[in-house]
Structures are given as structure tokens and as C-alpha cells.
mmCIF file of C-alpha atoms and ligand atoms in Angstrom:
data_model
loop_
_atom_site.group_PDB
_atom_site.id
_atom_site.type_symbol
_atom_site.label_atom_id
_atom_site.label_comp_id
_atom_site.label_asym_id
_atom_site.label_seq_id
_atom_site.Cartn_x
_atom_site.Cartn_y
_atom_site.Cartn_z
ATOM 1 C CA MET A 1 -123.205 164.891 114.234
ATOM 2 C CA ASP A 2 -119.927 164.620 116.092
ATOM 3 C CA LYS A 3 -117.426 165.494 113.342
ATOM 4 C CA THR A 4 -114.609 163.470 114.821
ATOM 5 C CA LYS A 5 -116.473 160.187 114.517
ATOM 6 C CA ARG A 6 -115.833 157.756 111.684
ATOM 7 C CA CYS A 7 -117.460 154.470 110.732
ATOM 8 C CA GLY A 8 -116.958 152.080 107.855
ATOM 9 C CA PHE A 9 -117.234 148.511 106.602
ATOM 10 C CA ILE A 10 -114.088 146.529 105.842
ATOM 11 C CA ALA A 11 -114.335 143.267 103.901
ATOM 12 C CA LEU A 12 -111.820 140.459 104.396
ATOM 13 C CA LEU A 13 -111.449 139.013 100.927
ATOM 14 C CA GLY A 14 -109.086 136.234 99.870
ATOM 15 C CA PRO A 15 -108.713 132.612 98.856
ATOM 16 C CA PRO A 16 -109.763 129.924 101.352
ATOM 17 C CA ASN A 17 -107.292 129.405 104.217
ATOM 18 C CA ALA A 18 -105.534 132.783 103.907
ATOM 19 C CA GLY A 19 -106.177 133.404 107.629
ATOM 20 C CA LYS A 20 -109.128 135.797 107.324
ATOM 21 C CA SER A 21 -111.013 134.408 110.300
ATOM 22 C CA THR A 22 -107.872 134.276 112.419
ATOM 23 C CA LEU A 23 -107.260 137.958 111.672
ATOM 24 C CA MET A 24 -110.887 138.816 112.356
ATOM 25 C CA ASN A 25 -110.718 137.292 115.836
ATOM 26 C CA GLN A 26 -107.376 138.958 116.566
ATOM 27 C CA MET A 27 -108.761 142.350 115.628
ATOM 28 C CA LEU A 28 -111.840 141.856 117.788
ATOM 29 C CA GLY A 29 -109.968 140.192 120.626
ATOM 30 C CA SER A 30 -112.743 137.635 120.731
ATOM 31 C CA LYS A 31 -113.566 134.180 119.403
ATOM 32 C CA LEU A 32 -116.283 135.096 116.928
ATOM 33 C CA SER A 33 -115.318 133.328 113.703
ATOM 34 C CA ILE A 34 -114.405 129.674 113.561
ATOM 35 C CA ILE A 35 -110.991 128.587 112.292
ATOM 36 C CA SER A 36 -109.556 125.346 110.974
ATOM 37 C CA PRO A 37 -106.672 124.185 108.777
ATOM 38 C CA LYS A 38 -109.223 123.013 106.185
ATOM 39 C CA PRO A 39 -110.382 125.306 103.376
ATOM 40 C CA GLN A 40 -113.965 126.598 103.312
ATOM 41 C CA THR A 41 -114.449 126.561 107.055
ATOM 42 C CA THR A 42 -116.292 129.902 106.960
ATOM 43 C CA ARG A 43 -119.610 129.480 105.165
ATOM 44 C CA SER A 44 -121.297 132.847 105.608
ATOM 45 C CA ARG A 45 -120.374 136.429 106.347
ATOM 46 C CA VAL A 46 -119.523 137.132 109.975
ATOM 47 C CA LEU A 47 -119.811 140.735 111.090
ATOM 48 C CA GLY A 48 -117.521 141.988 113.846
ATOM 49 C CA VAL A 49 -117.318 145.456 115.359
ATOM 50 C CA ALA A 50 -114.031 146.924 116.600
ATOM 51 C CA MET A 51 -113.210 150.401 117.884
ATOM 52 C CA GLU A 52 -110.006 152.247 117.006
ATOM 53 C CA GLY A 53 -110.043 155.569 118.810
ATOM 54 C CA ASN A 54 -113.121 157.407 117.585
ATOM 55 C CA THR A 55 -113.534 155.150 114.567
ATOM 56 C CA GLN A 56 -115.888 152.212 114.419
ATOM 57 C CA LEU A 57 -114.523 149.485 112.178
ATOM 58 C CA VAL A 58 -117.141 147.001 111.022
ATOM 59 C CA PHE A 59 -115.328 143.947 109.702
ATOM 60 C CA LEU A 60 -116.926 141.412 107.407
ATOM 61 C CA ASP A 61 -115.198 138.052 107.651
ATOM 62 C CA LEU A 62 -116.145 136.243 104.459
ATOM 63 C CA PRO A 63 -115.975 132.776 102.937
ATOM 64 C CA GLY A 64 -112.971 132.330 100.675
ATOM 65 C CA VAL A 65 -113.066 132.938 96.951
ATOM 66 C CA PHE A 66 -112.741 129.733 94.896
ATOM 67 C CA MET A 67 -114.356 127.991 91.931
ATOM 68 C CA PRO A 68 -117.681 126.753 93.331
ATOM 69 C CA LYS A 69 -119.265 123.517 92.143
ATOM 70 C CA ARG A 70 -122.147 122.656 94.438
ATOM 71 C CA LYS A 71 -125.041 124.892 95.410
ATOM 72 C CA MET A 72 -123.787 125.593 98.910
ATOM 73 C CA GLU A 73 -120.396 126.546 97.498
ATOM 74 C CA ARG A 74 -121.989 128.953 95.063
ATOM 75 C CA VAL A 75 -123.906 130.563 97.913
ATOM 76 C CA MET A 76 -120.674 130.872 99.903
ATOM 77 C CA VAL A 77 -118.664 132.486 97.122
ATOM 78 C CA GLU A 78 -121.545 134.816 96.295
ATOM 79 C CA ALA A 79 -121.572 135.936 99.942
ATOM 80 C CA ALA A 80 -117.864 136.752 99.612
ATOM 81 C CA TRP A 81 -118.346 138.984 96.553
ATOM 82 C CA GLU A 82 -121.469 140.554 98.005
ATOM 83 C CA GLY A 83 -119.630 141.400 101.234
ATOM 84 C CA ALA A 84 -116.764 142.918 99.266
ATOM 85 C CA ARG A 85 -119.137 145.007 97.131
ATOM 86 C CA SER A 86 -120.875 146.397 100.209
ATOM 87 C CA ALA A 87 -117.644 147.484 101.941
ATOM 88 C CA ASP A 88 -115.945 150.876 102.132
ATOM 89 C CA LEU A 89 -112.559 149.198 101.993
ATOM 90 C CA VAL A 90 -111.443 145.744 100.931
ATOM 91 C CA MET A 91 -108.651 144.036 102.795
ATOM 92 C CA VAL A 92 -107.272 141.496 100.357
ATOM 93 C CA MET A 93 -105.532 138.703 102.166
ATOM 94 C CA PHE A 94 -103.165 136.032 100.851
ATOM 95 C CA ASP A 95 -101.296 133.213 102.563
ATOM 96 C CA ALA A 96 -97.768 134.353 101.723
ATOM 97 C CA SER A 97 -96.209 131.140 103.013
ATOM 98 C CA LYS A 98 -97.686 129.121 100.153
ATOM 99 C CA LYS A 99 -95.426 127.989 97.309
ATOM 100 C CA VAL A 100 -97.723 129.579 94.767
ATOM 101 C CA VAL A 101 -99.507 132.687 96.010
ATOM 102 C CA MET A 102 -100.764 134.021 92.699
ATOM 103 C CA THR A 103 -103.273 131.279 91.986
ATOM 104 C CA SER A 104 -106.257 131.672 89.673
ATOM 105 C CA GLU A 105 -108.338 132.495 92.772
ATOM 106 C CA ALA A 106 -105.923 135.271 93.724
ATOM 107 C CA ARG A 107 -105.994 136.603 90.185
ATOM 108 C CA SER A 108 -109.785 136.641 90.111
ATOM 109 C CA ILE A 109 -109.671 138.984 93.103
ATOM 110 C CA LEU A 110 -107.228 141.342 91.387
ATOM 111 C CA LYS A 111 -109.413 141.297 88.292
ATOM 112 C CA TRP A 112 -112.470 142.162 90.354
ATOM 113 C CA LEU A 113 -110.620 145.073 91.966
ATOM 114 C CA THR A 114 -109.625 146.376 88.553
ATOM 115 C CA THR A 115 -113.235 146.682 87.451
ATOM 116 C CA GLU A 116 -114.705 147.658 90.818
ATOM 117 C CA LYS A 117 -112.167 150.413 91.604
ATOM 118 C CA LYS A 118 -112.672 150.078 95.337
ATOM 119 C CA GLN A 119 -110.160 151.286 97.895
ATOM 120 C CA ALA A 120 -108.120 148.271 98.889
ATOM 121 C CA ILE A 121 -105.114 147.279 100.924
ATOM 122 C CA LEU A 122 -103.096 144.101 100.565
ATOM 123 C CA VAL A 123 -102.281 141.918 103.541
ATOM 124 C CA LEU A 124 -99.656 139.210 103.129
ATOM 125 C CA ASN A 125 -100.270 136.844 106.020
ATOM 126 C CA LYS A 126 -98.355 134.085 107.830
ATOM 127 C CA VAL A 127 -95.003 135.889 107.899
ATOM 128 C CA ASP A 128 -94.188 133.805 110.983
ATOM 129 C CA ALA A 129 -93.884 130.865 108.586
ATOM 130 C CA ILE A 130 -91.669 132.487 105.913
ATOM 131 C CA PRO A 131 -88.788 134.999 106.028
ATOM 132 C CA LYS A 132 -90.064 138.467 105.048
ATOM 133 C CA GLU A 133 -87.169 138.903 102.578
ATOM 134 C CA ARG A 134 -88.629 136.102 100.481
ATOM 135 C CA LEU A 135 -91.798 138.120 100.022
ATOM 136 C CA LEU A 136 -90.264 141.274 98.627
ATOM 137 C CA GLY A 137 -90.626 140.164 95.008
ATOM 138 C CA LEU A 138 -94.276 139.271 95.526
ATOM 139 C CA ALA A 139 -94.934 142.521 97.391
ATOM 140 C CA GLN A 140 -93.335 144.498 94.561
ATOM 141 C CA GLU A 141 -95.310 142.669 91.896
ATOM 142 C CA LEU A 142 -98.560 143.396 93.732
ATOM 143 C CA THR A 143 -97.667 147.023 94.489
ATOM 144 C CA ALA A 144 -97.039 147.518 90.783
ATOM 145 C CA THR A 145 -100.673 146.662 90.007
ATOM 146 C CA ASN A 146 -101.643 150.003 91.603
ATOM 147 C CA LEU A 147 -104.719 148.300 93.028
ATOM 148 C CA PHE A 148 -103.620 148.788 96.635
ATOM 149 C CA THR A 149 -102.934 151.919 98.651
ATOM 150 C CA ASP A 150 -100.834 149.879 101.089
ATOM 151 C CA VAL A 151 -99.098 146.519 101.234
ATOM 152 C CA LEU A 152 -98.553 144.963 104.664
ATOM 153 C CA MET A 153 -96.939 141.813 105.995
ATOM 154 C CA ILE A 154 -98.483 140.359 109.118
ATOM 155 C CA SER A 155 -99.006 137.238 111.150
ATOM 156 C CA ALA A 156 -102.633 136.891 112.130
ATOM 157 C CA LYS A 157 -101.649 133.999 114.352
ATOM 158 C CA THR A 158 -99.057 135.844 116.477
ATOM 159 C CA ALA A 159 -100.735 139.273 115.986
ATOM 160 C CA ASP A 160 -97.485 140.645 114.515
ATOM 161 C CA GLY A 161 -98.529 143.773 112.577
ATOM 162 C CA VAL A 162 -102.183 143.594 113.617
ATOM 163 C CA PRO A 163 -102.272 146.783 115.765
ATOM 164 C CA ASP A 164 -100.619 148.685 112.875
ATOM 165 C CA LEU A 165 -103.282 147.378 110.535
ATOM 166 C CA LEU A 166 -106.070 148.836 112.682
ATOM 167 C CA LYS A 167 -104.287 152.188 112.875
ATOM 168 C CA LEU A 168 -103.801 152.187 109.121
ATOM 169 C CA VAL A 169 -107.400 151.548 108.136
ATOM 170 C CA ALA A 170 -109.157 153.773 110.700
ATOM 171 C CA PRO A 171 -108.420 157.129 108.949
ATOM 172 C CA LYS A 172 -109.564 155.588 105.634
ATOM 173 C CA MET A 173 -113.123 155.188 106.941
ATOM 174 C CA PRO A 174 -115.751 157.760 106.031
ATOM 175 C CA ALA A 175 -116.749 160.349 108.627
ATOM 176 C CA GLY A 176 -120.072 159.498 110.199
ATOM 177 C CA GLU A 177 -122.017 158.194 113.150
ATOM 178 C CA TRP A 178 -121.280 154.744 114.500
ATOM 179 C CA GLN A 179 -123.640 152.101 113.133
ATOM 180 C CA TYR A 180 -123.567 149.869 116.203
ATOM 181 C CA PRO A 181 -123.556 150.516 119.958
ATOM 182 C CA GLU A 182 -119.960 150.741 121.138
ATOM 183 C CA ASP A 183 -120.196 147.531 123.170
ATOM 184 C CA GLN A 184 -121.830 145.423 120.444
ATOM 185 C CA LEU A 185 -119.544 142.767 119.012
ATOM 186 C CA THR A 186 -121.612 141.296 116.203
ATOM 187 C CA ASP A 187 -125.057 140.927 114.647
ATOM 188 C CA MET A 188 -124.728 137.153 114.727
ATOM 189 C CA PRO A 189 -127.433 135.472 116.842
ATOM 190 C CA GLU A 190 -125.995 133.571 119.811
ATOM 191 C CA ARG A 191 -127.615 130.333 118.655
ATOM 192 C CA LEU A 192 -125.865 130.506 115.310
ATOM 193 C CA TRP A 193 -122.568 131.301 116.998
ATOM 194 C CA ALA A 194 -122.993 128.255 119.239
ATOM 195 C CA SER A 195 -123.706 126.064 116.188
ATOM 196 C CA GLU A 196 -120.557 127.385 114.589
ATOM 197 C CA LEU A 197 -118.390 126.385 117.547
ATOM 198 C CA THR A 198 -119.657 122.824 117.253
ATOM 199 C CA ARG A 199 -119.089 122.881 113.513
ATOM 200 C CA GLU A 200 -115.540 124.035 114.178
ATOM 201 C CA GLN A 201 -114.939 120.860 116.192
ATOM 202 C CA VAL A 202 -116.383 118.799 113.334
ATOM 203 C CA PHE A 203 -113.833 120.489 111.040
ATOM 204 C CA LEU A 204 -110.996 119.956 113.504
ATOM 205 C CA GLN A 205 -111.778 116.395 114.506
ATOM 206 C CA LEU A 206 -113.092 114.727 111.368
ATOM 207 C CA LYS A 207 -111.292 113.972 108.150
ATOM 208 C CA GLU A 208 -111.706 114.187 104.413
ATOM 209 C CA GLU A 209 -115.173 114.955 103.092
ATOM 210 C CA LEU A 210 -117.017 114.629 106.378
ATOM 211 C CA PRO A 211 -116.774 118.263 107.554
ATOM 212 C CA TYR A 212 -118.210 119.341 104.201
ATOM 213 C CA ALA A 213 -121.146 116.975 104.624
ATOM 214 C CA ALA A 214 -121.942 118.332 108.075
ATOM 215 C CA ALA A 215 -124.083 121.192 109.312
ATOM 216 C CA VAL A 216 -125.079 122.149 112.855
ATOM 217 C CA GLU A 217 -128.295 123.670 114.123
ATOM 218 C CA THR A 218 -129.115 124.955 117.606
ATOM 219 C CA GLU A 219 -132.488 123.530 118.525
ATOM 220 C CA SER A 220 -132.858 124.779 122.061
ATOM 221 C CA TRP A 221 -131.279 127.343 124.365
ATOM 222 C CA GLU A 222 -132.434 127.365 127.937
ATOM 223 C CA GLU A 223 -131.214 129.776 130.592
ATOM 224 C CA ARG A 224 -131.147 128.017 133.942
ATOM 225 C CA ARG A 225 -131.737 129.551 137.341
ATOM 226 C CA ASP A 226 -128.247 128.671 138.536
ATOM 227 C CA GLY A 227 -126.804 130.941 135.806
ATOM 228 C CA SER A 228 -125.847 128.120 133.468
ATOM 229 C CA VAL A 229 -127.249 127.583 129.993
ATOM 230 C CA ALA A 230 -128.461 124.330 128.429
ATOM 231 C CA ILE A 231 -127.947 124.145 124.670
ATOM 232 C CA GLY A 232 -129.365 121.424 122.427
ATOM 233 C CA GLN A 233 -127.993 120.985 118.907
ATOM 234 C CA ILE A 234 -128.376 118.740 115.890
ATOM 235 C CA VAL A 235 -125.408 117.704 113.793
ATOM 236 C CA TYR A 236 -126.661 116.993 110.271
ATOM 237 C CA VAL A 237 -124.858 114.635 107.938
ATOM 238 C CA GLN A 238 -125.895 113.361 104.527
ATOM 239 C CA LYS A 239 -125.561 109.559 104.847
ATOM 240 C CA GLU A 240 -125.942 106.771 107.425
ATOM 241 C CA THR A 241 -122.255 105.873 107.028
ATOM 242 C CA GLN A 242 -121.369 109.429 108.032
ATOM 243 C CA ARG A 243 -123.550 109.217 111.098
ATOM 244 C CA ALA A 244 -121.480 106.246 112.251
ATOM 245 C CA ILE A 245 -118.254 108.211 111.761
ATOM 246 C CA VAL A 246 -119.496 111.260 113.685
ATOM 247 C CA LEU A 247 -120.710 108.965 116.452
ATOM 248 C CA GLY A 248 -117.373 107.119 116.675
ATOM 249 C CA LYS A 249 -116.656 103.934 118.621
ATOM 250 C CA GLY A 250 -119.137 103.730 121.466
ATOM 251 C CA GLY A 251 -120.072 107.377 120.852
ATOM 252 C CA ALA A 252 -116.524 108.562 121.634
ATOM 253 C CA ARG A 253 -116.238 110.998 118.741
ATOM 254 C CA ILE A 254 -119.474 112.894 119.276
ATOM 255 C CA LYS A 255 -118.636 113.030 122.957
ATOM 256 C CA GLU A 256 -115.259 114.624 122.229
ATOM 257 C CA ILE A 257 -116.825 117.084 119.767
ATOM 258 C CA GLY A 258 -119.405 118.087 122.352
ATOM 259 C CA GLN A 259 -116.868 118.413 125.129
ATOM 260 C CA LYS A 260 -114.506 120.710 123.207
ATOM 261 C CA ALA A 261 -117.357 122.833 121.842
ATOM 262 C CA ARG A 262 -118.877 123.139 125.300
ATOM 263 C CA GLU A 263 -115.577 124.304 126.756
ATOM 264 C CA GLU A 264 -115.227 126.983 124.073
ATOM 265 C CA MET A 265 -118.803 128.160 124.608
ATOM 266 C CA GLY A 266 -118.328 128.309 128.353
ATOM 267 C CA ARG A 267 -115.130 130.294 128.027
ATOM 268 C CA GLU A 268 -116.709 132.942 125.792
ATOM 269 C CA LEU A 269 -120.038 133.128 127.622
ATOM 270 C CA GLU A 270 -118.246 133.055 130.982
ATOM 271 C CA ARG A 271 -120.703 130.613 132.451
ATOM 272 C CA LYS A 272 -121.382 126.935 132.669
ATOM 273 C CA VAL A 273 -122.780 125.321 129.522
ATOM 274 C CA HIS A 274 -124.608 122.007 129.219
ATOM 275 C CA LEU A 275 -124.470 120.828 125.624
ATOM 276 C CA THR A 276 -126.488 117.989 124.120
ATOM 277 C CA LEU A 277 -125.794 116.857 120.562
ATOM 278 C CA HIS A 278 -127.954 114.670 118.317
ATOM 279 C CA ILE A 279 -126.977 113.388 114.906
ATOM 280 C CA LYS A 280 -129.491 113.404 112.069
ATOM 281 C CA VAL A 281 -129.191 112.219 108.491
ATOM 282 C CA LYS A 282 -130.570 114.678 105.960
ATOM 283 C CA GLU A 283 -129.729 113.702 102.416
ATOM 284 C CA ASN A 284 -128.525 116.477 100.162
ATOM 285 C CA TRP A 285 -129.134 119.250 102.677
ATOM 286 C CA SER A 286 -126.420 121.254 100.943
ATOM 287 C CA GLU A 287 -128.624 121.551 97.840
ATOM 288 C CA ASP A 288 -131.702 122.612 99.796
ATOM 289 C CA ILE A 289 -132.199 126.388 99.715
ATOM 290 C CA ASN A 290 -134.620 126.425 102.628
ATOM 291 C CA PHE A 291 -132.208 124.468 104.781
ATOM 292 C CA LEU A 292 -129.325 126.748 103.823
ATOM 293 C CA LYS A 293 -131.513 129.700 104.719
ATOM 294 C CA ALA A 294 -132.257 128.262 108.162
ATOM 295 C CA GLN A 295 -128.509 127.778 108.556
ATOM 296 C CA GLY A 296 -127.963 131.509 108.151
ATOM 297 C CA LEU A 297 -126.150 130.841 104.895
ATOM 298 C CA LEU A 298 -128.315 133.159 102.877
ATOM 299 C CA GLY A 299 -128.246 135.994 105.387
ATOM 300 C CA HIS A 300 -126.274 138.224 103.033
ATOM 301 C CA LEU A 301 -129.229 138.260 100.629
ATOM 302 C CA GLU A 302 -131.589 139.575 103.258
ATOM 303 C CA ARG A 303 -129.645 142.607 104.377
HETATM 304 P P1 GDP B 1 -109.623 131.573 106.381
HETATM 305 O O1 GDP B 1 -110.141 130.396 105.622
HETATM 306 O O2 GDP B 1 -108.988 132.574 105.476
HETATM 307 O O3 GDP B 1 -110.628 132.168 107.290
HETATM 308 O O4 GDP B 1 -108.406 131.002 107.290
HETATM 309 P P2 GDP B 1 -108.405 130.610 108.842
HETATM 310 O O5 GDP B 1 -108.379 131.834 109.680
HETATM 311 O O6 GDP B 1 -109.493 129.615 109.107
HETATM 312 O O7 GDP B 1 -106.982 129.932 108.967
HETATM 313 C C1 GDP B 1 -106.613 128.833 108.151
HETATM 314 C C2 GDP B 1 -105.409 128.134 108.774
HETATM 315 O O8 GDP B 1 -104.274 129.009 108.730
HETATM 316 C C3 GDP B 1 -105.620 127.798 110.248
HETATM 317 O O9 GDP B 1 -105.003 126.549 110.494
HETATM 318 C C4 GDP B 1 -104.892 128.918 110.970
HETATM 319 O O10 GDP B 1 -104.429 128.533 112.249
HETATM 320 C C5 GDP B 1 -103.732 129.197 110.032
HETATM 321 N N1 GDP B 1 -103.222 130.582 110.132
HETATM 322 C C6 GDP B 1 -103.934 131.719 110.100
HETATM 323 N N2 GDP B 1 -103.135 132.798 110.227
HETATM 324 C C7 GDP B 1 -101.882 132.313 110.348
HETATM 325 C C8 GDP B 1 -100.591 132.934 110.520
HETATM 326 O O11 GDP B 1 -100.418 134.140 110.603
HETATM 327 N N3 GDP B 1 -99.518 132.085 110.583
HETATM 328 C C9 GDP B 1 -99.643 130.734 110.503
HETATM 329 N N4 GDP B 1 -98.529 130.005 110.568
HETATM 330 N N5 GDP B 1 -100.836 130.121 110.340
HETATM 331 C C10 GDP B 1 -101.938 130.905 110.279
HETATM 332 MG MG1 MG B 2 -112.592 131.781 107.513
#
């Protein structure tokens, strides 16, 4: 074994909306995780591989930690804890620009760290939206818990502090062979990634409960001779009334969702994408374990 090599898993743990997925993408320099202003955008663990010198950093972007009510929510929160348990280091992330940072969700994470005794660092995010001086009290309070080896203030959005973060965590990883080929970005299947980009548009373009009632599945993926790819997807909703909303007036909404998602896919894949979307009503899909499994939502149980 090459003694200079290191490799470790780093879990991004925090309440919904802390900016975990934004940080993940910044660290990878790639649009892997989907992001929206709404909580609970990330539904399952997303694995992303980054290199820092001779160290392979395997990040686990996770759903946020909150009080789950429905089955899908329970599965999501369980994936968050499971990801954190499996990691060599936990990066706890809070939105420092919020009026109240130390919510019950935040406290549940500190409590977990107390019992788990895992190496952890604290990342206070969104410092572009709040003067750093206003965070000193909070940073002190959290340093005093002795749960964190380091406390950092960053902006995932502007990348302020992100390079330092990578440099900080790399030496904390265990010595060992890399787990993934150097050029591999993720273990996420391309079809699932493509579904996620469409789901991101559903989160960005639709209001209230609709994004939470929606799921996306890639039905077909056809490589064409001219180098383009034709992708067929189904957008699932739970009621007929929701179908009408996703469709929009004269089909305008679904068209806009498809157009934006297609552009994103094309940009990342660096080729032309043809995207066809169909809407299907599937009552209570979010309570259906087999459906959630097909959605990749139970992937963390199969590792
Ligand atoms: P997650 O739920 O923790 O994965 O959070 P996301 O990465 O999806 O981000 C939630 C929202 O916070 C999105 O609207 C992001 O654009 C925004 N956000 C993330 N990081 C920052 C940041 O550093 N500054 C600001 N102002 N907004 C951010
Ligand atoms: Mg997320």
C-alpha cells in the first residue's frame, strides 16, 4: 500500500435547508445534488468523490434531520442517521443566518454526537447573509460543547471558506487505499441523477405541498447515433388535481419544467438531450415501500 494515500467518508449532517447540497456541489465542482429553497429537497444519500492532494474524500450528502411524520420522511431521516453512523467524520452544518439556529433539530444532532463520540467539525453556513461578528456568541457556545475539533464559518453559495474546509478535513482521514477510481464522481446511476434534475424543477417551480407529492422516474434512456440522448421520464403525483397543476395552462408548466431540466442535463452531460415527460397519478406512493425502493430512497439499507 502507498503509505501517503488517505481515504475516508465524510457525512454532511444538519437540519433541512442548512446548505448541505450546495456545499456538496461546491466541493465536487459539479452539479450532483439538487438544491432548492424548500426544506427536504434531498430525499436520499448522494455520494460524491473529491480529491484533495493524495486524499480521497468521499462525501455523503444527506437528507436533513427533522421530526418525521410520514413513511417517506421516516425513510429520509433514517438515511441521514445511517449516513452519519457510517462516516469517518461528520460535518455538522447549520444555517447561521437563521434567527434561531439552536432548534430542537440542531440539538438532536448535538445529542447524537455526545453518545456516538464521532470526530466532528462544525460548519456555520451562509455567512454571506449575516455579519460574522454576530456569530461569535453562537460559535463560542458550540465550541464549549467540546463535540467539535474545529468550528468554521463559510458560504457554500459563494464558496467563501470552502477550499480551507477541504484542506482541513483531508489530514483527518484514515490512511488507506482510495475506494473509488480517481475520476469517478459518484455511485449514483445516471438515470436517477436525471430524475433528480427534473424533481429539482418541480421543487423550484411549484408551490406549497405539490413538490412533496411529486416523484420522478426515468423510464427510458436512449443513446442516439448523432451523440444526443433521448430521456423519457414520469412525474408521479398523488391526485388528479395535482396532475392539473403540474400540467399548467395548456401544458405550459410541464413544458417549462422539462425545458429547464433538459438544459441542466445537457450542460452536465455536455451533449444534446431530448426529454419527454409524462404525468401519472399514483395515490399514496409515498407510503409504498416498493415504490420508494424503486426511487432509490432505500438505497442506504442495501449497502
Ligand atoms: P440542504 O437542504 O441543506 O441540502 O440545503 P440546500 O443546499 O438545498 O440549500 C437550501 C437553500 O439555501 C437554497 O436556496 C440555497 O441556495 C441556499 N443556500 C445554501 N448555501 C447558502 C449560502 O452560503 N448562502 C446563502 N445566502 N444561501 C445559501
Ligand atoms: Mg440537500
